[in-house]
mmCIF file of C-alpha atoms in Angstrom:
data_model
loop_
_atom_site.group_PDB
_atom_site.id
_atom_site.type_symbol
_atom_site.label_atom_id
_atom_site.label_comp_id
_atom_site.label_asym_id
_atom_site.label_seq_id
_atom_site.Cartn_x
_atom_site.Cartn_y
_atom_site.Cartn_z
ATOM 1 C CA GLU A 252 -18.170 -131.614 -163.710
ATOM 2 C CA ARG A 253 -19.088 -128.146 -164.054
ATOM 3 C CA ARG A 254 -22.655 -128.791 -164.575
ATOM 4 C CA LYS A 255 -22.619 -130.829 -161.455
ATOM 5 C CA GLN A 256 -21.137 -128.378 -159.333
ATOM 6 C CA LYS A 257 -23.549 -125.628 -160.545
ATOM 7 C CA ASN A 258 -26.416 -127.721 -159.606
ATOM 8 C CA GLY A 259 -24.975 -128.606 -156.146
ATOM 9 C CA ASP A 260 -24.540 -125.110 -155.532
ATOM 10 C CA THR A 261 -28.095 -124.319 -156.405
ATOM 11 C CA ARG A 262 -29.350 -126.995 -154.264
ATOM 12 C CA THR A 263 -27.365 -125.534 -151.215
ATOM 13 C CA ARG A 264 -28.545 -121.996 -151.974
ATOM 14 C CA GLY A 265 -32.075 -123.460 -152.181
ATOM 15 C CA GLN A 266 -31.743 -125.068 -148.786
ATOM 16 C CA ASN A 267 -29.992 -121.973 -147.028
ATOM 17 C CA GLN A 268 -33.000 -119.904 -148.524
ATOM 18 C CA ASN A 269 -35.637 -122.450 -146.969
ATOM 19 C CA SER A 270 -34.009 -122.422 -143.747
ATOM 20 C CA ALA A 271 -33.940 -118.482 -143.623
ATOM 21 C CA ASN A 272 -37.462 -118.630 -144.554
ATOM 22 C CA SER A 273 -38.487 -120.977 -141.833
ATOM 23 C CA ASP A 274 -36.554 -118.936 -139.196
ATOM 24 C CA TYR A 275 -38.053 -115.967 -140.414
ATOM 25 C CA ARG A 276 -41.590 -117.442 -140.260
ATOM 26 C CA HIS A 277 -40.850 -118.661 -136.859
ATOM 27 C CA ARG A 278 -39.913 -115.191 -135.592
ATOM 28 C CA HIS A 279 -42.781 -113.565 -137.390
ATOM 29 C CA CYS A 280 -45.309 -116.290 -135.705
ATOM 30 C CA ILE A 281 -43.706 -115.212 -132.484
ATOM 31 C CA LEU A 282 -44.115 -111.583 -132.965
ATOM 32 C CA THR A 283 -47.692 -111.739 -134.533
ATOM 33 C CA ASN A 284 -49.118 -114.070 -132.430
ATOM 34 C CA CYS A 285 -50.007 -116.427 -135.508
ATOM 35 C CA TYR A 286 -49.191 -119.562 -133.050
ATOM 36 C CA ARG A 287 -52.747 -119.348 -132.307
ATOM 37 C CA THR A 288 -53.509 -120.833 -136.101
ATOM 38 C CA ASN A 289 -50.253 -122.606 -136.267
ATOM 39 C CA ASN A 290 -50.284 -125.932 -134.613
ATOM 40 C CA ARG A 291 -46.563 -126.316 -134.873
ATOM 41 C CA ILE A 292 -46.061 -123.314 -132.614
ATOM 42 C CA SER A 293 -47.461 -123.735 -129.107
ATOM 43 C CA PRO A 294 -48.100 -121.038 -126.663
ATOM 44 C CA HIS A 295 -45.189 -122.833 -124.389
ATOM 45 C CA THR A 296 -42.920 -122.543 -127.417
ATOM 46 C CA MET A 297 -43.790 -118.795 -127.751
ATOM 47 C CA ILE A 298 -43.025 -118.053 -124.227
ATOM 48 C CA MET A 299 -39.840 -119.806 -124.028
ATOM 49 C CA SER A 300 -38.712 -118.213 -127.304
ATOM 50 C CA LEU A 301 -39.458 -114.712 -125.807
ATOM 51 C CA LEU A 302 -37.816 -115.606 -122.248
ATOM 52 C CA SER A 303 -34.615 -116.975 -124.120
ATOM 53 C CA ARG A 304 -34.032 -113.680 -125.563
ATOM 54 C CA LEU A 305 -33.621 -111.757 -122.172
ATOM 55 C CA PRO A 306 -30.889 -111.548 -120.089
ATOM 56 C CA ILE A 307 -30.074 -114.271 -117.395
ATOM 57 C CA PRO A 308 -31.587 -112.214 -114.191
ATOM 58 C CA GLN A 309 -34.744 -111.101 -116.220
ATOM 59 C CA ARG A 310 -35.295 -114.395 -117.355
ATOM 60 C CA ILE A 311 -35.264 -115.765 -113.720
ATOM 61 C CA ALA A 312 -37.415 -113.151 -112.565
ATOM 62 C CA GLY A 313 -39.617 -113.995 -115.622
ATOM 63 C CA PHE A 314 -40.129 -117.661 -114.633
ATOM 64 C CA ALA A 315 -40.814 -116.618 -110.857
ATOM 65 C CA LEU A 316 -43.462 -114.340 -112.043
ATOM 66 C CA ILE A 317 -44.945 -116.802 -114.323
ATOM 67 C CA GLY A 318 -44.826 -119.659 -111.623
ATOM 68 C CA THR A 319 -46.504 -117.266 -108.915
ATOM 69 C CA GLY A 320 -49.062 -116.153 -111.350
ATOM 70 C CA PHE A 321 -49.917 -119.930 -112.336
ATOM 71 C CA VAL A 322 -50.322 -120.611 -108.489
ATOM 72 C CA PHE A 323 -52.734 -117.629 -107.796
ATOM 73 C CA ILE A 324 -54.611 -118.532 -111.002
ATOM 74 C CA LEU A 325 -54.970 -122.290 -109.975
ATOM 75 C CA LEU A 326 -56.417 -121.271 -106.372
ATOM 76 C CA GLY A 327 -58.688 -118.587 -108.119
ATOM 77 C CA LEU A 328 -60.152 -121.059 -110.284
ATOM 78 C CA ALA A 329 -60.414 -123.822 -107.544
ATOM 79 C CA ARG A 330 -61.793 -121.231 -105.162
ATOM 80 C CA ASN A 331 -65.273 -123.134 -104.869
ATOM 81 C CA GLU A 332 -64.240 -126.354 -104.827
ATOM 82 C CA LEU A 333 -61.025 -126.153 -102.618
ATOM 83 C CA ARG A 334 -62.649 -123.752 -99.906
ATOM 84 C CA GLY A 335 -63.184 -125.531 -96.792
ATOM 85 C CA ASP A 336 -66.759 -125.261 -95.989
ATOM 86 C CA ILE A 337 -67.874 -126.544 -92.612
ATOM 87 C CA SER A 338 -69.967 -129.619 -92.690
ATOM 88 C CA GLU A 339 -73.048 -128.686 -90.719
ATOM 89 C CA SER A 340 -74.874 -125.443 -90.354
ATOM 90 C CA PRO A 341 -74.126 -123.584 -87.043
ATOM 91 C CA PRO A 342 -77.167 -123.292 -84.746
ATOM 92 C CA SER A 343 -78.902 -119.919 -85.226
ATOM 93 C CA PRO A 344 -79.817 -118.231 -82.036
ATOM 94 C CA SER A 345 -83.581 -117.987 -81.336
ATOM 95 C CA SER A 346 -83.744 -115.429 -78.852
ATOM 96 C CA ALA A 347 -81.787 -112.770 -76.826
ATOM 97 C CA SER A 348 -83.271 -114.275 -73.578
ATOM 98 C CA LEU A 349 -81.784 -117.813 -74.448
ATOM 99 C CA LEU A 350 -78.424 -116.192 -75.102
ATOM 100 C CA ARG A 351 -78.376 -114.289 -71.746
ATOM 101 C CA SER A 352 -79.237 -117.558 -69.966
ATOM 102 C CA GLN A 353 -76.359 -119.209 -71.410
ATOM 103 C CA LEU A 354 -74.028 -116.313 -70.542
ATOM 104 C CA LEU A 355 -75.305 -116.468 -66.954
ATOM 105 C CA PHE A 356 -74.616 -120.218 -66.974
ATOM 106 C CA ASP A 357 -71.188 -119.733 -68.363
ATOM 107 C CA SER A 358 -70.344 -116.834 -65.687
ATOM 108 C CA GLU A 359 -71.871 -119.043 -62.562
ATOM 109 C CA HIS A 360 -69.953 -121.988 -63.795
ATOM 110 C CA GLN A 361 -66.937 -119.777 -63.893
ATOM 111 C CA GLN A 362 -67.439 -118.636 -60.366
ATOM 112 C CA HIS A 363 -68.231 -122.185 -59.069
ATOM 113 C CA HIS A 364 -64.954 -123.051 -60.538
ATOM 114 C CA GLU A 365 -63.133 -120.174 -58.741
ATOM 115 C CA GLN A 366 -64.756 -121.031 -55.596
ATOM 116 C CA ASN A 367 -63.445 -124.715 -56.323
ATOM 117 C CA VAL A 368 -60.052 -123.717 -56.371
ATOM 118 C CA ALA A 369 -60.122 -121.596 -53.362
ATOM 119 C CA VAL A 370 -61.711 -124.370 -51.248
ATOM 120 C CA ALA A 371 -59.044 -127.007 -52.574
ATOM 121 C CA ALA A 372 -56.326 -124.658 -51.911
ATOM 122 C CA SER A 373 -57.531 -124.105 -48.348
ATOM 123 C CA ALA A 374 -57.652 -127.767 -47.817
ATOM 124 C CA ASP A 375 -54.417 -128.411 -49.773
ATOM 125 C CA LEU A 376 -56.164 -130.352 -52.177
ATOM 126 C CA PRO A 377 -56.165 -130.244 -56.161
ATOM 127 C CA ALA A 378 -58.962 -128.462 -57.415
ATOM 128 C CA LYS A 379 -61.693 -130.694 -59.358
ATOM 129 C CA ASN A 380 -61.310 -128.979 -62.845
ATOM 130 C CA SER A 381 -57.435 -128.008 -62.613
ATOM 131 C CA ASP A 382 -55.445 -129.845 -65.211
ATOM 132 C CA SER A 383 -52.546 -128.989 -67.602
ATOM 133 C CA TYR A 384 -53.816 -129.104 -71.231
ATOM 134 C CA TYR A 385 -51.703 -130.693 -74.158
ATOM 135 C CA VAL A 386 -51.973 -128.571 -77.378
ATOM 136 C CA PHE A 387 -52.030 -130.801 -80.957
ATOM 137 C CA LEU A 388 -52.371 -129.659 -84.494
ATOM 138 C CA GLN A 389 -54.122 -132.053 -86.700
ATOM 139 C CA LYS A 390 -53.505 -131.597 -90.642
ATOM 140 C CA PHE A 391 -55.680 -133.184 -93.544
ATOM 141 C CA PRO A 392 -54.852 -132.570 -97.211
ATOM 142 C CA LEU A 393 -57.740 -131.106 -99.276
ATOM 143 C CA GLU A 394 -59.723 -133.360 -101.889
ATOM 144 C CA SER A 395 -58.895 -132.567 -105.607
ATOM 145 C CA SER A 396 -55.837 -130.794 -104.600
ATOM 146 C CA PHE A 397 -53.516 -133.741 -105.328
ATOM 147 C CA LYS A 398 -52.542 -133.374 -101.524
ATOM 148 C CA LYS A 399 -50.664 -129.893 -102.215
ATOM 149 C CA LEU A 400 -53.340 -127.894 -100.213
ATOM 150 C CA PHE A 401 -54.073 -128.715 -96.539
ATOM 151 C CA HIS A 402 -56.423 -127.984 -93.635
ATOM 152 C CA THR A 403 -55.431 -127.868 -89.886
ATOM 153 C CA GLU A 404 -57.281 -127.655 -86.637
ATOM 154 C CA VAL A 405 -56.054 -127.259 -83.030
ATOM 155 C CA VAL A 406 -56.918 -130.080 -80.595
ATOM 156 C CA VAL A 407 -56.587 -129.522 -77.014
ATOM 157 C CA CYS A 408 -56.903 -132.308 -74.537
ATOM 158 C CA PRO A 409 -56.710 -132.341 -70.580
ATOM 159 C CA ARG A 410 -53.901 -134.588 -69.451
ATOM 160 C CA GLY A 411 -56.274 -136.426 -67.214
ATOM 161 C CA ILE A 412 -58.047 -137.922 -70.032
ATOM 162 C CA PHE A 413 -55.318 -140.307 -70.922
ATOM 163 C CA LYS A 414 -54.754 -143.666 -69.431
ATOM 164 C CA ASP A 415 -51.537 -144.592 -71.639
ATOM 165 C CA ALA A 416 -48.730 -144.031 -69.416
ATOM 166 C CA ALA A 417 -46.404 -144.806 -72.582
ATOM 167 C CA PHE A 418 -48.186 -142.250 -74.503
ATOM 168 C CA LEU A 419 -48.011 -139.411 -71.505
ATOM 169 C CA ASN A 420 -44.204 -140.483 -71.164
ATOM 170 C CA MET A 421 -43.679 -139.866 -74.942
ATOM 171 C CA LEU A 422 -45.269 -136.513 -74.829
ATOM 172 C CA ASP A 423 -43.366 -135.505 -71.592
ATOM 173 C CA GLU A 424 -40.169 -136.434 -73.519
ATOM 174 C CA LYS A 425 -41.024 -134.330 -76.595
ATOM 175 C CA LEU A 426 -41.699 -131.481 -74.265
ATOM 176 C CA ASN A 427 -38.356 -130.970 -73.300
ATOM 177 C CA THR A 428 -37.452 -130.480 -77.073
ATOM 178 C CA LEU A 429 -40.055 -127.823 -77.799
ATOM 179 C CA ALA A 430 -40.022 -124.100 -77.490
ATOM 180 C CA PRO A 431 -41.998 -123.009 -74.342
ATOM 181 C CA SER A 432 -45.116 -120.717 -74.726
ATOM 182 C CA ARG A 433 -43.874 -116.684 -74.768
ATOM 183 C CA PHE A 434 -46.815 -116.450 -72.141
ATOM 184 C CA ASP A 435 -45.181 -119.104 -69.554
ATOM 185 C CA VAL A 436 -43.506 -116.768 -67.164
ATOM 186 C CA THR A 437 -43.545 -119.359 -64.403
ATOM 187 C CA GLY A 438 -41.435 -122.075 -66.413
ATOM 188 C CA VAL A 439 -43.930 -124.558 -66.431
ATOM 189 C CA GLN A 440 -42.231 -125.823 -69.781
ATOM 190 C CA ALA A 441 -38.642 -125.297 -68.751
ATOM 191 C CA SER A 442 -36.947 -125.643 -72.272
ATOM 192 C CA ASP A 443 -34.328 -123.519 -74.040
ATOM 193 C CA ALA A 444 -35.322 -125.425 -77.423
ATOM 194 C CA LYS A 445 -36.340 -123.578 -80.462
ATOM 195 C CA THR A 446 -38.240 -126.311 -82.304
ATOM 196 C CA PRO A 447 -41.989 -125.385 -82.678
ATOM 197 C CA PHE A 448 -43.585 -128.601 -82.914
ATOM 198 C CA ALA A 449 -42.998 -132.338 -82.829
ATOM 199 C CA SER A 450 -44.494 -135.134 -85.078
ATOM 200 C CA ILE A 451 -46.687 -137.734 -83.230
ATOM 201 C CA ASP A 452 -46.507 -141.078 -84.903
ATOM 202 C CA LYS A 453 -49.951 -142.549 -86.034
ATOM 203 C CA ASP A 454 -49.354 -146.034 -84.041
ATOM 204 C CA GLN A 455 -49.333 -143.766 -81.060
ATOM 205 C CA TRP A 456 -52.277 -141.258 -81.460
ATOM 206 C CA SER A 457 -54.457 -143.910 -83.068
ATOM 207 C CA LYS A 458 -54.871 -145.537 -79.717
ATOM 208 C CA GLN A 459 -55.924 -142.748 -77.737
ATOM 209 C CA SER A 460 -59.893 -143.083 -78.134
ATOM 210 C CA GLU A 461 -61.007 -141.293 -74.643
ATOM 211 C CA PRO A 462 -63.231 -138.478 -75.540
ATOM 212 C CA GLY A 463 -62.861 -135.142 -73.790
ATOM 213 C CA CYS A 464 -60.588 -133.004 -76.037
ATOM 214 C CA VAL A 465 -61.681 -129.765 -77.820
ATOM 215 C CA GLN A 466 -61.599 -129.631 -81.719
ATOM 216 C CA LEU A 467 -61.108 -126.021 -82.837
ATOM 217 C CA GLY A 468 -61.440 -125.372 -86.340
ATOM 218 C CA TYR A 469 -62.846 -123.011 -88.833
ATOM 219 C CA GLY A 470 -64.332 -122.999 -92.368
ATOM 220 C CA GLY A 471 -66.565 -121.039 -94.675
ATOM 221 C CA PHE A 472 -70.323 -120.691 -94.371
ATOM 222 C CA ASN A 473 -73.388 -118.544 -95.407
ATOM 223 C CA CYS A 474 -73.318 -116.771 -92.062
ATOM 224 C CA GLY A 475 -72.353 -113.445 -90.596
ATOM 225 C CA MET A 476 -72.606 -113.967 -86.996
ATOM 226 C CA GLY A 477 -69.363 -113.897 -84.908
ATOM 227 C CA CYS A 478 -67.542 -117.214 -84.848
ATOM 228 C CA CYS A 479 -70.388 -119.020 -86.810
ATOM 229 C CA GLY A 480 -67.806 -120.529 -88.931
ATOM 230 C CA SER A 481 -66.220 -122.432 -85.972
ATOM 231 C CA PRO A 482 -68.356 -125.372 -84.848
ATOM 232 C CA HIS A 483 -68.556 -125.892 -81.075
ATOM 233 C CA LYS A 484 -71.319 -128.259 -80.821
ATOM 234 C CA HIS A 485 -71.120 -131.606 -78.402
ATOM 235 C CA GLU A 486 -68.956 -133.596 -80.811
ATOM 236 C CA ASN A 487 -66.461 -130.888 -80.974
ATOM 237 C CA THR A 488 -66.085 -130.684 -77.273
ATOM 238 C CA ASN A 489 -66.034 -134.267 -76.576
ATOM 239 C CA TYR A 490 -63.550 -135.086 -79.441
ATOM 240 C CA ALA A 491 -61.043 -138.233 -79.227
ATOM 241 C CA LEU A 492 -57.484 -137.748 -80.302
ATOM 242 C CA ASN A 493 -57.872 -140.688 -82.584
ATOM 243 C CA SER A 494 -60.720 -139.431 -84.476
ATOM 244 C CA HIS A 495 -60.378 -138.475 -88.271
ATOM 245 C CA ARG A 496 -63.284 -136.095 -88.414
ATOM 246 C CA ALA A 497 -62.673 -132.515 -89.511
ATOM 247 C CA VAL A 498 -64.961 -129.734 -89.315
ATOM 248 C CA ILE A 499 -65.026 -129.229 -93.030
ATOM 249 C CA SER A 500 -66.494 -131.715 -95.407
ATOM 250 C CA ASN A 501 -63.627 -131.716 -98.157
ATOM 251 C CA ALA A 502 -60.748 -132.903 -96.036
ATOM 252 C CA MET A 503 -59.086 -136.154 -96.777
ATOM 253 C CA GLU A 504 -59.822 -137.630 -93.288
ATOM 254 C CA ASP A 505 -57.878 -140.883 -93.577
ATOM 255 C CA TYR A 506 -54.537 -138.716 -94.156
ATOM 256 C CA LYS A 507 -54.807 -137.146 -90.896
ATOM 257 C CA GLU A 508 -51.314 -136.254 -89.490
ATOM 258 C CA LEU A 509 -50.914 -134.986 -85.686
ATOM 259 C CA TYR A 510 -48.110 -132.460 -84.326
ATOM 260 C CA PHE A 511 -47.620 -131.574 -80.652
ATOM 261 C CA TYR A 512 -47.026 -127.996 -79.670
ATOM 262 C CA GLY A 513 -46.746 -128.002 -76.142
ATOM 263 C CA VAL A 514 -48.624 -127.752 -72.833
ATOM 264 C CA SER A 515 -50.557 -124.979 -71.107
ATOM 265 C CA GLY A 516 -50.467 -125.013 -67.265
ATOM 266 C CA SER A 517 -49.192 -127.434 -64.883
ATOM 267 C CA ALA A 518 -50.997 -130.675 -63.256
ATOM 268 C CA GLY A 519 -52.499 -129.971 -59.799
ATOM 269 C CA GLY A 520 -53.495 -126.575 -60.619
ATOM 270 C CA ASP A 521 -50.312 -124.824 -59.478
ATOM 271 C CA VAL A 522 -50.388 -122.760 -62.535
ATOM 272 C CA ASP A 523 -53.638 -122.351 -64.566
ATOM 273 C CA GLY A 524 -53.742 -123.713 -67.990
ATOM 274 C CA ILE A 525 -55.791 -122.712 -70.781
ATOM 275 C CA SER A 526 -58.578 -125.281 -71.691
ATOM 276 C CA GLY A 527 -60.102 -125.781 -75.067
ATOM 277 C CA GLU A 528 -63.336 -124.170 -74.041
ATOM 278 C CA ASP A 529 -61.405 -120.988 -72.752
ATOM 279 C CA ALA A 530 -59.376 -121.179 -76.123
ATOM 280 C CA TYR A 531 -62.453 -121.178 -78.191
ATOM 281 C CA LYS A 532 -63.860 -118.059 -75.811
ATOM 282 C CA SER A 533 -60.634 -116.507 -76.506
ATOM 283 C CA VAL A 534 -60.338 -116.614 -80.159
ATOM 284 C CA CYS A 535 -64.019 -116.026 -80.568
ATOM 285 C CA HIS A 536 -63.423 -112.798 -78.421
ATOM 286 C CA GLY A 537 -65.671 -110.148 -78.779
ATOM 287 C CA PHE A 538 -68.062 -112.963 -79.911
ATOM 288 C CA MET A 539 -69.174 -115.870 -78.035
ATOM 289 C CA ASN A 540 -71.902 -117.983 -79.414
ATOM 290 C CA ALA A 541 -73.069 -115.012 -81.615
ATOM 291 C CA VAL A 542 -73.327 -112.601 -78.751
ATOM 292 C CA GLU A 543 -71.266 -109.311 -79.293
ATOM 293 C CA MET A 544 -69.869 -108.286 -76.122
ATOM 294 C CA GLY A 545 -68.471 -105.151 -77.461
ATOM 295 C CA THR A 546 -65.576 -104.256 -75.216
ATOM 296 C CA LEU A 547 -62.675 -106.666 -76.848
ATOM 297 C CA PRO A 548 -60.897 -106.120 -80.163
ATOM 298 C CA LYS A 549 -61.600 -108.958 -82.415
ATOM 299 C CA CYS A 550 -59.022 -111.676 -82.298
ATOM 300 C CA VAL A 551 -57.481 -111.280 -85.630
ATOM 301 C CA SER A 552 -60.732 -111.835 -87.290
ATOM 302 C CA ASN A 553 -64.421 -112.241 -86.335
ATOM 303 C CA TRP A 554 -64.427 -115.785 -87.771
ATOM 304 C CA ALA A 555 -67.885 -115.461 -89.349
ATOM 305 C CA GLY A 556 -68.517 -118.163 -92.281
ATOM 306 C CA ARG A 557 -68.625 -115.248 -94.770
ATOM 307 C CA ASP A 558 -65.348 -113.712 -93.321
ATOM 308 C CA TYR A 559 -63.528 -117.002 -95.141
ATOM 309 C CA ASN A 560 -61.049 -116.575 -97.843
ATOM 310 C CA PRO A 561 -59.126 -119.293 -99.136
ATOM 311 C CA LEU A 562 -55.778 -117.152 -99.253
ATOM 312 C CA THR A 563 -56.006 -114.500 -96.492
ATOM 313 C CA ASN A 564 -58.436 -115.660 -93.630
ATOM 314 C CA ASN A 565 -58.806 -119.612 -93.893
ATOM 315 C CA CYS A 566 -58.496 -122.568 -91.408
ATOM 316 C CA ASN A 567 -54.903 -122.068 -91.391
ATOM 317 C CA THR A 568 -55.108 -118.619 -90.323
ATOM 318 C CA PHE A 569 -57.472 -119.490 -87.495
ATOM 319 C CA THR A 570 -55.352 -122.022 -86.284
ATOM 320 C CA SER A 571 -52.211 -119.570 -86.357
ATOM 321 C CA THR A 572 -54.323 -117.307 -84.219
ATOM 322 C CA VAL A 573 -55.119 -120.109 -81.830
ATOM 323 C CA LEU A 574 -51.575 -121.062 -81.464
ATOM 324 C CA LYS A 575 -50.026 -117.767 -81.194
ATOM 325 C CA CYS A 576 -52.538 -115.394 -79.737
ATOM 326 C CA VAL A 577 -54.262 -117.569 -77.128
ATOM 327 C CA TYR A 578 -51.416 -120.085 -76.240
ATOM 328 C CA GLY A 579 -48.107 -118.313 -77.093
ATOM 329 C CA PHE A 580 -46.776 -121.003 -79.277
ATOM 330 C CA SER A 581 -45.033 -120.551 -82.614
ATOM 331 C CA ASP A 582 -47.531 -120.203 -85.776
ATOM 332 C CA ALA A 583 -45.195 -122.330 -87.662
ATOM 333 C CA LYS A 584 -46.739 -125.252 -89.418
ATOM 334 C CA PRO A 585 -45.725 -128.381 -90.951
ATOM 335 C CA HIS A 586 -45.088 -127.985 -94.846
ATOM 336 C CA LEU A 587 -48.387 -126.148 -95.828
ATOM 337 C CA GLY A 588 -46.779 -124.287 -98.503
ATOM 338 C CA VAL A 589 -49.617 -121.847 -100.191
ATOM 339 C CA SER A 590 -52.155 -123.132 -97.917
ATOM 340 C CA ASP A 591 -50.987 -120.679 -95.098
ATOM 341 C CA LEU A 592 -49.848 -117.484 -96.579
ATOM 342 C CA ARG A 593 -50.595 -114.762 -93.776
ATOM 343 C CA ASN A 594 -48.575 -113.912 -90.859
ATOM 344 C CA VAL A 595 -51.201 -112.869 -88.053
ATOM 345 C CA LYS A 596 -50.743 -110.068 -86.011
ATOM 346 C CA CYS A 597 -52.307 -110.511 -82.348
ATOM 347 C CA PRO A 598 -54.378 -107.622 -80.805
ATOM 348 C CA SER A 599 -52.822 -105.654 -77.758
ATOM 349 C CA GLU A 600 -54.666 -105.921 -74.571
ATOM 350 C CA LYS A 601 -54.322 -104.869 -71.093
ATOM 351 C CA LYS A 602 -54.195 -107.538 -68.158
ATOM 352 C CA HIS A 603 -55.813 -107.057 -64.769
ATOM 353 C CA ASP A 604 -52.529 -105.639 -63.506
ATOM 354 C CA ARG A 605 -52.712 -102.967 -66.335
ATOM 355 C CA THR A 606 -49.902 -104.578 -68.396
ATOM 356 C CA GLU A 607 -50.330 -104.781 -71.932
ATOM 357 C CA LEU A 608 -49.730 -108.242 -73.962
ATOM 358 C CA ASP A 609 -50.150 -109.241 -77.542
ATOM 359 C CA GLN A 610 -52.693 -112.138 -76.779
ATOM 360 C CA CYS A 611 -56.339 -112.850 -76.944
ATOM 361 C CA LEU A 612 -57.471 -113.009 -73.416
ATOM 362 C CA ILE A 613 -60.231 -115.123 -72.034
ATOM 363 C CA PRO A 614 -63.526 -112.788 -71.875
ATOM 364 C CA THR A 615 -64.956 -112.090 -68.622
ATOM 365 C CA ILE A 616 -68.593 -111.474 -68.303
ATOM 366 C CA ASP A 617 -70.470 -108.862 -66.121
ATOM 367 C CA VAL A 618 -73.802 -110.426 -65.858
ATOM 368 C CA SER A 619 -75.182 -107.207 -64.406
ATOM 369 C CA VAL A 620 -74.954 -105.634 -67.705
ATOM 370 C CA GLY A 621 -77.995 -106.387 -69.654
ATOM 371 C CA VAL A 622 -77.566 -107.649 -73.382
ATOM 372 C CA SER A 623 -80.296 -105.949 -75.677
ATOM 373 C CA ASP A 624 -81.537 -107.542 -78.821
ATOM 374 C CA LYS A 625 -79.638 -104.775 -80.852
ATOM 375 C CA ASP A 626 -76.244 -105.779 -79.129
ATOM 376 C CA ALA A 627 -76.898 -109.552 -79.088
ATOM 377 C CA PHE A 628 -76.979 -110.222 -82.699
ATOM 378 C CA SER A 629 -74.579 -109.344 -85.508
ATOM 379 C CA SER A 630 -75.573 -110.293 -88.873
ATOM 380 C CA GLU A 631 -72.688 -109.057 -90.711
#
């Protein structure tokens, strides 16, 4: 019996010693990084073991720091694959005279429109081009992002293009639930609501096939001219609300979602609205079709293709600028997460009555001032 008890004590001491040695090796491996050669201890185990030794507040801060670092590392590694480059190359200007002609045409068109409004007002008739404009945001997930990163664009549609009375009634009902524009001083959108946007069901917007909306989007491209990263071709200025086409090449277009933000102007021309064309000129600001006007501060960014940054100056920064600085709506967006990190600050400008407003105003062009070749182009 004494021999058996002695043998049992020996085995117990041996087991305890083995356990102590194993615990020592485990701690030693953690402290000396031998986990790199020991397959039984992974980096995850090492990190969790080190964090488990910290007090709870420091442990929580450590987990938060690791999570944030992981997100930024993921975005950095995926920068080239997940950046939103525009689908087609922007048109390059051929000569200063061509651009002067385009500026002159735009100015004459604006003068004709103002004369139209004046004649219509004297005859108690609605102006030909006067309309209210519905402002939408369309959202697409990006390819290779597990639908966790998103691209957005603003779509501006004249009320007059819609022939579906039920769709118009639905928009007007939602309008009463939305927060009005901060630039709406005349009460066009008379609402005390605080909701920034409303979702539009796909079975409703997918029926609206009339062209005539303006698609406002931004992406990266190897160009340095102002606003060359925002395509403004015929297909962008004659956009149908049910279109799934995005301005960038890596958007998952079949997963488009649409949101309604509000209205600009009133039907009949009582209050001038901001059209999609005017919104493009406003956000391009000191640049319009690659021409540097030189008299306006930039509207948050110059929006050149090389200005694109996946974190700080991306497509969602552009749509925030259009919504907040051009139309005066909220720049809040539906569940974009890390795709929309920047809070834009609108430039302060003086209106015609000399009052200052944090808004990107529509540029006016003085055709009596010539544009030299040096001033017409900006390469960076």
